[in-house]
Structure formats: C-alpha cells, structure tokens
Amino acid sequence: MPSYSAEWVLPMTGEPMHRASISIENARIVAVGDAVADGRDLGHTAVMPALVNAHTHLELSYLRGRIPRTQKFLDWIRTVIAARRRYPDPADPEIVNAARVAIGEAHATGTGLVGDVSNTLVTAPLLREASLPAQIFYELLCFNAADAESMTNDARAKADAAAEPDDNVRVSLAPHAPYSVSPALFAAIRTDLDAHSGQVTSVHLGESPEETEFIRDGSGPWRVLLEELGVWTDAWHPPGTSPVAYLEQIGFLDRRVLAVHGVQFDGDDLDRLRTRDMTIVSCPRSNQYVGVGAPPLEAFYAMKVNVALGTDSLASAPDLNMFAELAEARRLAPRVPARTLLESATRRGAAALGFEDDYGTLEAGKRAQIIAVAVPPDVSDVEEYLVSGIEPSDIRWLGTD
Ligand SMILES: [Zn+2]
C-alpha cells in the first residue's frame, strides 16, 4: 500500500494539515492522517486533490492563438464562427490532435476532472483514451429549431452512444445560451434532463452586455448577427428581463444547471441562483479576453452562490492551467480567502459536475486523483501560495511512479 508524507496535506475538507500523510490502495484513498506515516517523504510539497476544470471546450483547442483578444464580444464570436467554418469535418486530424495535446496539458497542470462542452462529441474517445474523467456537455445550438423534440431525441441517442460504460466519461445535453437557443429547444432539453435524474447540464449565461441587451429588448449586435446568419425568426419575442430571469420564467433553472460566466449578473440574478443552490462556473481570463469584462467574483462569493472555476477554451484562454485561472481569480477577488478559491477549483467543481462521490477532496474512499505541488521552504501560508500561480514543472501526480 503506497503511503506518502509531506509538509502539507490539503484534504479540502477543512484546514491544511502540516506534516501529514496519505495512503492509497487500489487507486482509492484509504487514509489521510495527521501523523507522518512510513513510506515516501515528499518533503516540501503540498498534497491536494487534482483540480477540476468545470468549463472548457477541448474540441476548440486547434484555435489556440488564432482568435485575437478583443474589446467586443461579437467580434470574437464572428472570428470563431469563421474559423470553425474552415474546418467542417469534426474528425479533422488537426482538431483531434490539438484536443489530444490539450488533454495532456490539462493533466500536466494538475487537472483531474473536466466539464467539457462539445458540439460534435469528438472529445469523448480522447478523454477515455487519456483516462481523464469528464462530464461532456453535448451542446445544442439552434435559434429557430423547427422540431426541437426530434433534434433533442437525436442528440440523446448520440450522447448515450458516446458515454462510457464505467461512468467516468458522462454525456448530457446542454443548451448553448439564451440568445442562441429557442424556448422550445430549452424545453426539450429540460425534459431530457428530467428524464435523466443523475445528470447535470450547463448554459452560458450572463456573459456579455450584448446578451443582456438582446434578451431585454431583442435588439443590438446579436440581433444583427442572427439576421446575417439567416436564423432570426419573428416567432421569438424578447423576454424583457435579465437572462437569468428569462430562464427562470421558462422553468429551466435548478441546481443541476451550471450557470457559466455570470459576468453581467446583478443581485437579483444571484438571489435566484442562490435560492436554487446553483453553481456559477467562472472563467475570468476568458471573460477579459473576449471583451465582456471581469466577472464580479467577490459578489458571487458574498451572495453565497456556489462558485466553480473553468478556463474556457483555448480560443479565449492562453492555456488550460487551472492554477493560472486561480491566480487570476485571486487578483480579481483579493478579499476572498485562498481556501475558498481552492475549494472552487476542487470540491465545488466536482460537486457541480456530479462527481463528488469520487473526486474533489482527499477523503478515505475517494479515488486517488492526487497531485503534489512543490512549495518553497520559506512559504508559511500554503493556501495563499497555491493561488499565486503554479508552474507545471512544480506539479506531479501521486501514485503514478
Ligand atoms: Zn464556453
């Protein structure tokens, strides 16, 4: 039975433990203890659960470095649409290879569970091949769906075919966003979710001011783009509310719906999320890259909404290093305790994705998805150190050597 002791063990169920140990058997944690056990001494390291990247799009990894940073969200959207049109085959080797490299990079930076949005399901076999647990959100996007029900039924059949029998790569259906999905399609996806009690879904929500404007009164740059794309329909009537209030009105929201971004959320929106015990997945580096501003992270925490973190895709983030995302979260939310931020990147993400029984903390019975981060000897506040930006070269996985 391999055992490790280290300067710090962070179970993420409470205080960090100083000079503590952890034992693993058959890929599960069997004990986490105060006392330093026999076995390998890792010295000045912090042992902690692998991080959870609760929102990314691995299939967009081939766009890395190709979509410029912008001040206008619609510019970013237009560039992505144009770039994706140049790669019509989802199994294009460039797409597949880039996603495979990105999965390797996520693992090398200490990520052990992902929430992966996919329009093509091309990432399912890649995640399985890499043994990276995942909740894949098979994303549907259609503003003028003629038959939302058959579209959803067809997607469900593909989702089930792509899911892994051992439950480590799960596939659910997810709507893209309130400005790109018809009310009928939201309703059909909600019906599908209700029929699959163990699953969770996600929706991009409150990301840009353009979204807020469009949902409020049906105008602005998003309306122009829908018309340009030839998908605008007069059957759609502006809800006249915030995007969160709109999804509440159509009965879409509950705790199994991850609200991704929330940059534009106000106090009433946050109240709606908190009363439903929902989770916001914040992607602070992406938000600033696509020109929608910084997320009000301190307000999320102050309003006691669950917060998970994600990198979003390599079309809007420089890398998939969750420690870099944590460092940006720390910069934007200096008053939030480091432990709270670390919880967002571990147990909160695992819980939001429905994987809390196996991942997110170091507790007996959970799977041994454990990383060890080198910590300089003069560090006294290990939690603060871990949200200050960690280089991949300082991260290793336990139980793999
Ligand atoms: Zn996204």
Short mmCIF file of C-alpha atoms and ligand atoms in Angstrom, two decimals:
data_model
loop_
_atom_site.label_atom_id
_atom_site.label_comp_id
_atom_site.label_asym_id
_atom_site.label_seq_id
_atom_site.Cartn_x
_atom_site.Cartn_y
_atom_site.Cartn_z
CA MET A 1 0.00 0.00 0.00
CA PRO A 2 1.75 3.22 -1.09
CA SER A 3 1.90 5.93 1.56
CA TYR A 4 3.23 9.43 1.26
CA SER A 5 4.02 12.07 3.80
CA ALA A 6 4.50 15.72 3.04
CA GLU A 7 5.00 19.13 4.58
CA TRP A 8 1.36 19.94 3.77
CA VAL A 9 -1.70 17.85 3.02
CA LEU A 10 -4.79 19.78 1.90
CA PRO A 11 -7.82 17.49 2.17
CA MET A 12 -10.09 20.41 1.11
CA THR A 13 -12.50 19.45 3.87
CA GLY A 14 -11.03 21.97 6.32
CA GLU A 15 -7.66 23.28 7.43
CA PRO A 16 -4.48 22.21 5.66
CA MET A 17 -2.62 19.57 7.68
CA HIS A 18 1.04 20.23 8.48
CA ARG A 19 3.43 17.25 8.30
CA ALA A 20 0.72 14.79 7.37
CA SER A 21 0.29 11.65 5.31
CA ILE A 22 -1.94 9.88 2.85
CA SER A 23 -2.26 6.19 1.94
CA ILE A 24 -3.60 4.74 -1.28
CA GLU A 25 -4.75 1.25 -2.19
CA ASN A 26 -6.26 0.01 -5.45
CA ALA A 27 -6.42 3.58 -6.76
CA ARG A 28 -8.52 4.72 -3.79
CA ILE A 29 -7.57 6.77 -0.76
CA VAL A 30 -7.61 4.61 2.37
CA ALA A 31 -6.36 7.08 4.97
CA VAL A 32 -5.43 10.74 5.45
CA GLY A 33 -3.64 11.32 8.72
CA ASP A 34 -2.02 13.92 10.89
CA ALA A 35 0.84 11.67 11.78
CA VAL A 36 3.62 11.17 9.30
CA ALA A 37 3.37 7.59 8.12
CA ASP A 38 6.06 5.31 6.91
CA GLY A 39 6.52 5.49 3.22
CA ARG A 40 7.79 8.07 0.88
CA ASP A 41 8.52 11.54 2.28
CA LEU A 42 7.74 14.14 -0.36
CA GLY A 43 9.32 16.93 1.67
CA HIS A 44 8.36 20.50 0.90
CA THR A 45 5.26 19.80 -1.13
CA ALA A 46 1.54 20.37 -0.85
CA VAL A 47 -0.51 17.23 -1.47
CA MET A 48 -4.03 18.01 -2.65
CA PRO A 49 -6.88 16.71 -4.79
CA ALA A 50 -6.46 17.18 -8.54
CA LEU A 51 -8.08 20.35 -9.81
CA VAL A 52 -11.43 20.47 -11.57
CA ASN A 53 -11.80 22.50 -14.76
CA ALA A 54 -15.57 22.88 -14.79
CA HIS A 55 -15.85 24.60 -18.16
CA THR A 56 -13.78 24.13 -21.26
CA HIS A 57 -14.28 23.25 -24.92
CA LEU A 58 -11.47 20.83 -25.76
CA GLU A 59 -12.60 20.47 -29.36
CA LEU A 60 -11.72 24.15 -29.93
CA SER A 61 -8.09 23.60 -28.95
CA TYR A 62 -7.00 23.88 -32.59
CA LEU A 63 -7.99 27.56 -32.42
CA ARG A 64 -5.23 28.30 -29.92
CA GLY A 65 -3.50 31.54 -30.89
CA ARG A 66 -5.82 32.08 -33.88
CA ILE A 67 -8.57 34.18 -32.31
CA PRO A 68 -7.30 37.62 -31.29
CA ARG A 69 -8.11 39.23 -27.96
CA THR A 70 -10.93 41.74 -28.44
CA GLN A 71 -12.89 44.53 -26.78
CA LYS A 72 -16.12 43.42 -28.44
CA PHE A 73 -17.69 40.03 -27.75
CA LEU A 74 -19.38 39.87 -31.14
CA ASP A 75 -16.02 40.33 -32.87
CA TRP A 76 -14.77 37.27 -31.01
CA ILE A 77 -17.91 35.26 -31.91
CA ARG A 78 -17.63 36.22 -35.57
CA THR A 79 -13.98 35.21 -35.72
CA VAL A 80 -14.72 31.84 -34.10
CA ILE A 81 -17.64 31.15 -36.46
CA ALA A 82 -15.44 31.96 -39.47
CA ALA A 83 -12.56 29.83 -38.17
CA ARG A 84 -14.82 26.83 -37.46
CA ARG A 85 -16.28 27.04 -40.96
CA ARG A 86 -12.84 26.38 -42.35
CA TYR A 87 -12.84 23.03 -40.52
CA PRO A 88 -16.19 21.45 -41.40
CA ASP A 89 -15.10 17.90 -40.53
CA PRO A 90 -15.24 17.40 -36.73
CA ALA A 91 -12.81 14.49 -37.08
CA ASP A 92 -10.24 16.63 -38.91
CA PRO A 93 -6.84 15.38 -37.69
CA GLU A 94 -5.86 18.92 -36.74
CA ILE A 95 -8.89 19.19 -34.43
CA VAL A 96 -8.32 15.74 -32.93
CA ASN A 97 -4.58 16.20 -32.43
CA ALA A 98 -4.99 19.63 -30.83
CA ALA A 99 -7.63 18.27 -28.43
CA ARG A 100 -5.36 15.36 -27.52
CA VAL A 101 -2.47 17.73 -26.78
CA ALA A 102 -4.78 19.97 -24.72
CA ILE A 103 -5.95 17.00 -22.63
CA GLY A 104 -2.29 16.18 -21.96
CA GLU A 105 -1.65 19.77 -20.97
CA ALA A 106 -4.64 19.80 -18.61
CA HIS A 107 -3.34 16.67 -16.93
CA ALA A 108 0.20 18.01 -16.70
CA THR A 109 -1.07 21.12 -14.92
CA GLY A 110 -2.87 19.06 -12.27
CA THR A 111 -6.40 18.82 -13.67
CA GLY A 112 -8.15 15.54 -12.91
CA LEU A 113 -11.74 16.21 -13.96
CA VAL A 114 -13.25 18.39 -16.69
CA GLY A 115 -16.60 19.77 -17.73
CA ASP A 116 -16.17 19.68 -21.49
CA VAL A 117 -18.61 21.37 -23.84
CA SER A 118 -18.76 19.70 -27.25
CA ASN A 119 -20.86 20.21 -30.36
CA THR A 120 -19.50 17.08 -32.04
CA LEU A 121 -18.63 14.57 -29.27
CA VAL A 122 -15.22 14.18 -30.90
CA THR A 123 -13.59 14.52 -27.47
CA ALA A 124 -15.33 11.53 -25.85
CA PRO A 125 -12.89 8.85 -27.11
CA LEU A 126 -9.92 11.16 -26.44
CA LEU A 127 -10.92 11.67 -22.81
CA ARG A 128 -11.41 7.93 -22.43
CA GLU A 129 -8.05 7.21 -24.03
CA ALA A 130 -6.39 9.63 -21.58
CA SER A 131 -8.36 8.27 -18.56
CA LEU A 132 -9.42 11.83 -17.77
CA PRO A 133 -12.83 11.76 -16.05
CA ALA A 134 -15.27 14.15 -17.65
CA GLN A 135 -18.76 15.43 -17.83
CA ILE A 136 -19.26 16.15 -21.51
CA PHE A 137 -22.00 18.66 -22.25
CA TYR A 138 -23.26 17.83 -25.73
CA GLU A 139 -24.20 21.33 -26.71
CA LEU A 140 -27.22 22.15 -28.84
CA LEU A 141 -27.49 25.49 -30.54
CA CYS A 142 -30.48 26.42 -32.67
CA PHE A 143 -32.42 29.66 -32.56
CA ASN A 144 -35.18 28.63 -34.94
CA ALA A 145 -35.49 24.87 -34.40
CA ALA A 146 -38.44 23.60 -36.41
CA ASP A 147 -38.69 20.45 -34.35
CA ALA A 148 -36.85 20.83 -31.06
CA GLU A 149 -38.07 17.49 -29.78
CA SER A 150 -36.68 15.36 -32.58
CA MET A 151 -33.43 17.38 -32.50
CA THR A 152 -33.13 16.57 -28.79
CA ASN A 153 -34.05 12.91 -29.21
CA ASP A 154 -31.45 12.53 -31.93
CA ALA A 155 -28.82 14.21 -29.71
CA ARG A 156 -29.72 11.96 -26.79
CA ALA A 157 -29.11 8.86 -28.89
CA LYS A 158 -25.67 10.19 -29.86
CA ALA A 159 -24.90 11.18 -26.26
CA ASP A 160 -25.75 7.69 -24.99
CA ALA A 161 -23.62 6.10 -27.70
CA ALA A 162 -20.63 8.29 -26.73
CA ALA A 163 -20.92 7.77 -22.96
CA GLU A 164 -18.53 5.40 -21.30
CA PRO A 165 -19.94 2.29 -19.61
CA ASP A 166 -17.82 2.75 -16.48
CA ASP A 167 -19.37 6.17 -15.83
CA ASN A 168 -16.09 8.08 -15.93
CA VAL A 169 -16.93 9.92 -19.15
CA ARG A 170 -20.55 11.01 -18.94
CA VAL A 171 -22.52 12.81 -21.61
CA SER A 172 -25.52 15.06 -21.08
CA LEU A 173 -27.33 17.53 -23.32
CA ALA A 174 -26.81 21.26 -22.86
CA PRO A 175 -28.20 24.43 -24.43
CA HIS A 176 -25.58 26.93 -25.65
CA ALA A 177 -27.07 30.20 -24.40
CA PRO A 178 -30.38 32.09 -24.09
CA TYR A 179 -29.61 34.12 -27.22
CA SER A 180 -28.86 31.12 -29.46
CA VAL A 181 -31.41 28.51 -28.32
CA SER A 182 -35.16 28.70 -28.91
CA PRO A 183 -37.60 28.40 -25.98
CA ALA A 184 -38.84 25.12 -27.48
CA LEU A 185 -35.32 23.72 -27.52
CA PHE A 186 -34.76 24.80 -23.91
CA ALA A 187 -37.98 22.98 -23.01
CA ALA A 188 -36.95 19.81 -24.85
CA ILE A 189 -33.51 19.77 -23.16
CA ARG A 190 -35.16 20.32 -19.78
CA THR A 191 -37.48 17.37 -20.45
CA ASP A 192 -34.44 15.25 -21.30
CA LEU A 193 -32.70 16.35 -18.07
CA ASP A 194 -35.80 15.48 -16.04
CA ALA A 195 -35.72 12.01 -17.57
CA HIS A 196 -32.06 11.52 -16.51
CA SER A 197 -32.05 12.20 -12.78
CA GLY A 198 -28.31 11.69 -12.23
CA GLN A 199 -27.17 14.13 -14.90
CA VAL A 200 -26.26 17.80 -14.90
CA THR A 201 -26.31 20.37 -17.66
CA SER A 202 -24.78 23.77 -18.31
CA VAL A 203 -25.61 27.00 -20.10
CA HIS A 204 -23.57 30.09 -20.98
CA LEU A 205 -25.43 32.77 -19.07
CA GLY A 206 -24.90 36.47 -18.43
CA GLU A 207 -21.63 36.54 -20.35
CA SER A 208 -21.84 39.72 -22.46
CA PRO A 209 -23.67 43.06 -22.42
CA GLU A 210 -24.86 42.16 -25.93
CA GLU A 211 -26.69 39.13 -24.47
CA THR A 212 -28.36 41.29 -21.81
CA GLU A 213 -29.49 43.79 -24.44
CA PHE A 214 -30.84 41.13 -26.76
CA ILE A 215 -32.83 39.29 -24.07
CA ARG A 216 -34.16 42.59 -22.73
CA ASP A 217 -35.48 44.01 -26.00
CA GLY A 218 -34.43 41.84 -28.92
CA SER A 219 -32.05 44.41 -30.38
CA GLY A 220 -28.33 45.11 -30.68
CA PRO A 221 -25.37 43.39 -32.32
CA TRP A 222 -26.63 39.88 -31.54
CA ARG A 223 -29.90 40.54 -33.41
CA VAL A 224 -27.86 41.82 -36.36
CA LEU A 225 -25.76 38.64 -36.39
CA LEU A 226 -28.81 36.33 -36.18
CA GLU A 227 -30.28 38.14 -39.17
CA GLU A 228 -26.99 37.92 -41.05
CA LEU A 229 -26.83 34.20 -40.36
CA GLY A 230 -30.38 33.86 -41.65
CA VAL A 231 -31.70 32.30 -38.43
CA TRP A 232 -33.70 35.19 -36.97
CA THR A 233 -37.39 34.39 -36.58
CA ASP A 234 -40.29 36.72 -35.79
CA ALA A 235 -41.69 33.88 -33.67
CA TRP A 236 -39.13 34.82 -30.99
CA HIS A 237 -40.30 37.56 -28.64
CA PRO A 238 -37.87 39.38 -26.36
CA PRO A 239 -38.45 38.27 -22.76
CA GLY A 240 -37.86 41.82 -21.49
CA THR A 241 -35.96 40.59 -18.44
CA SER A 242 -32.44 39.58 -17.44
CA PRO A 243 -31.19 36.33 -18.99
CA VAL A 244 -31.40 34.60 -15.59
CA ALA A 245 -34.99 35.77 -15.03
CA TYR A 246 -35.85 34.56 -18.52
CA LEU A 247 -34.57 31.03 -17.87
CA GLU A 248 -36.35 31.07 -14.52
CA GLN A 249 -39.61 32.01 -16.26
CA ILE A 250 -39.38 29.15 -18.71
CA GLY A 251 -38.68 26.71 -15.89
CA PHE A 252 -35.17 25.80 -16.93
CA LEU A 253 -33.25 26.55 -13.74
CA ASP A 254 -32.44 24.27 -10.85
CA ARG A 255 -29.35 23.05 -9.02
CA ARG A 256 -28.41 20.66 -11.83
CA VAL A 257 -27.91 23.56 -14.24
CA LEU A 258 -24.40 25.10 -14.20
CA ALA A 259 -24.55 28.81 -14.99
CA VAL A 260 -21.36 29.56 -16.89
CA HIS A 261 -19.80 33.07 -16.71
CA GLY A 262 -22.32 35.40 -14.97
CA VAL A 263 -20.23 38.48 -15.70
CA GLN A 264 -23.43 40.53 -16.14
CA PHE A 265 -25.35 39.10 -13.14
CA ASP A 266 -26.93 41.56 -10.71
CA GLY A 267 -28.04 40.99 -7.12
CA ASP A 268 -31.47 39.69 -8.15
CA ASP A 269 -29.88 37.18 -10.53
CA LEU A 270 -27.53 35.97 -7.81
CA ASP A 271 -30.51 35.60 -5.45
CA ARG A 272 -32.28 33.43 -7.99
CA LEU A 273 -29.21 31.20 -8.24
CA ARG A 274 -28.59 31.02 -4.51
CA THR A 275 -32.16 30.04 -3.63
CA ARG A 276 -31.82 27.13 -6.06
CA ASP A 277 -28.39 26.08 -4.71
CA MET A 278 -26.96 26.57 -8.21
CA THR A 279 -23.31 26.90 -9.20
CA ILE A 280 -21.72 29.64 -11.28
CA VAL A 281 -18.73 28.47 -13.30
CA SER A 282 -16.48 31.49 -13.62
CA CYS A 283 -13.81 31.73 -16.32
CA PRO A 284 -12.13 35.06 -15.51
CA ARG A 285 -9.30 35.01 -18.05
CA SER A 286 -11.64 34.13 -20.91
CA ASN A 287 -14.14 36.84 -19.94
CA GLN A 288 -11.50 39.53 -20.22
CA TYR A 289 -10.07 38.07 -23.42
CA VAL A 290 -13.43 38.19 -25.24
CA GLY A 291 -14.12 41.76 -24.12
CA VAL A 292 -17.01 41.27 -21.69
CA GLY A 293 -15.09 42.49 -18.63
CA ALA A 294 -14.06 40.87 -15.37
CA PRO A 295 -16.59 38.71 -13.51
CA PRO A 296 -17.85 40.12 -10.15
CA LEU A 297 -16.25 37.22 -8.29
CA GLU A 298 -16.38 38.85 -4.85
CA ALA A 299 -20.12 39.43 -5.29
CA PHE A 300 -20.62 35.77 -6.25
CA TYR A 301 -18.97 34.67 -3.01
CA ALA A 302 -20.54 37.44 -0.89
CA MET A 303 -24.00 36.39 -2.11
CA LYS A 304 -23.16 32.81 -1.11
CA VAL A 305 -23.67 31.31 -4.54
CA ASN A 306 -21.60 28.18 -5.23
CA VAL A 307 -18.64 29.06 -7.43
CA ALA A 308 -16.62 26.67 -9.59
CA LEU A 309 -13.86 27.70 -11.97
CA GLY A 310 -13.01 26.90 -15.57
CA THR A 311 -10.53 28.00 -18.17
CA ASP A 312 -12.98 28.02 -21.10
CA SER A 313 -11.38 27.04 -24.40
CA LEU A 314 -8.03 27.77 -25.98
CA ALA A 315 -9.91 30.11 -28.32
CA SER A 316 -10.16 32.55 -25.40
CA ALA A 317 -7.57 31.43 -22.83
CA PRO A 318 -3.79 31.13 -23.23
CA ASP A 319 -3.63 27.69 -21.60
CA LEU A 320 -5.67 25.12 -19.65
CA ASN A 321 -3.69 25.59 -16.44
CA MET A 322 -6.24 25.85 -13.62
CA PHE A 323 -3.54 27.19 -11.30
CA ALA A 324 -3.22 30.17 -13.65
CA GLU A 325 -7.00 30.60 -13.55
CA LEU A 326 -6.81 30.53 -9.74
CA ALA A 327 -4.14 33.23 -9.79
CA GLU A 328 -6.42 35.45 -11.88
CA ALA A 329 -9.32 34.74 -9.52
CA ARG A 330 -7.09 35.78 -6.61
CA ARG A 331 -6.18 39.02 -8.40
CA LEU A 332 -9.85 39.84 -9.03
CA ALA A 333 -11.08 38.77 -5.58
CA PRO A 334 -8.39 39.79 -3.08
CA ARG A 335 -10.78 39.59 -0.11
CA VAL A 336 -11.90 36.03 -0.73
CA PRO A 337 -9.91 33.56 1.39
CA ALA A 338 -7.44 31.46 -0.59
CA ARG A 339 -9.08 28.31 0.76
CA THR A 340 -12.43 29.35 -0.68
CA LEU A 341 -10.84 29.84 -4.10
CA LEU A 342 -9.13 26.45 -3.86
CA GLU A 343 -12.48 24.88 -2.94
CA SER A 344 -13.95 26.37 -6.12
CA ALA A 345 -11.20 24.68 -8.13
CA THR A 346 -11.68 21.30 -6.41
CA ARG A 347 -14.71 20.20 -4.40
CA ARG A 348 -17.16 22.79 -5.77
CA GLY A 349 -16.33 21.86 -9.34
CA ALA A 350 -16.57 18.14 -8.61
CA ALA A 351 -19.94 18.60 -6.91
CA ALA A 352 -21.30 20.79 -9.70
CA LEU A 353 -20.31 18.17 -12.27
CA GLY A 354 -21.92 15.42 -10.17
CA PHE A 355 -18.63 13.66 -9.36
CA GLU A 356 -18.40 14.49 -5.66
CA ASP A 357 -18.52 10.84 -4.58
CA ASP A 358 -15.17 10.17 -6.25
CA TYR A 359 -13.30 13.46 -6.66
CA GLY A 360 -12.72 16.93 -5.24
CA THR A 361 -11.39 16.15 -1.75
CA LEU A 362 -8.88 13.85 -0.08
CA GLU A 363 -11.07 11.52 1.95
CA ALA A 364 -10.99 7.79 2.54
CA GLY A 365 -12.94 6.01 -0.20
CA LYS A 366 -12.41 8.63 -2.90
CA ARG A 367 -10.40 7.92 -6.00
CA ALA A 368 -6.70 8.68 -5.72
CA GLN A 369 -6.59 11.64 -8.10
CA ILE A 370 -3.92 13.39 -6.12
CA ILE A 371 -1.30 15.96 -7.01
CA ALA A 372 1.81 17.13 -5.18
CA VAL A 373 2.91 20.72 -5.68
CA ALA A 374 6.45 21.76 -4.78
CA VAL A 375 6.39 24.53 -2.17
CA PRO A 376 9.45 26.64 -1.31
CA PRO A 377 10.65 26.15 2.28
CA ASP A 378 10.01 29.77 3.27
CA VAL A 379 6.27 29.63 2.49
CA SER A 380 4.15 29.96 5.62
CA ASP A 381 0.67 30.30 4.07
CA VAL A 382 0.41 27.31 1.77
CA GLU A 383 -3.11 28.10 0.58
CA GLU A 384 -2.12 31.59 -0.48
CA TYR A 385 0.91 30.17 -2.24
CA LEU A 386 -1.28 27.76 -4.23
CA VAL A 387 -3.39 30.60 -5.63
CA SER A 388 -0.37 32.68 -6.61
CA GLY A 389 0.30 30.83 -9.88
CA ILE A 390 1.96 27.42 -10.07
CA GLU A 391 4.19 26.30 -12.91
CA PRO A 392 3.55 22.87 -14.45
CA SER A 393 7.14 21.84 -13.63
CA ASP A 394 6.24 22.08 -9.92
CA ILE A 395 3.29 19.67 -10.22
CA ARG A 396 3.41 15.89 -10.11
CA TRP A 397 0.83 13.16 -9.77
CA LEU A 398 0.92 10.73 -6.87
CA GLY A 399 0.67 7.02 -7.44
CA THR A 400 1.97 7.17 -10.98
CA ASP A 401 5.61 6.34 -10.19
ZN ZN B 1 -17.87 28.20 -23.08
#
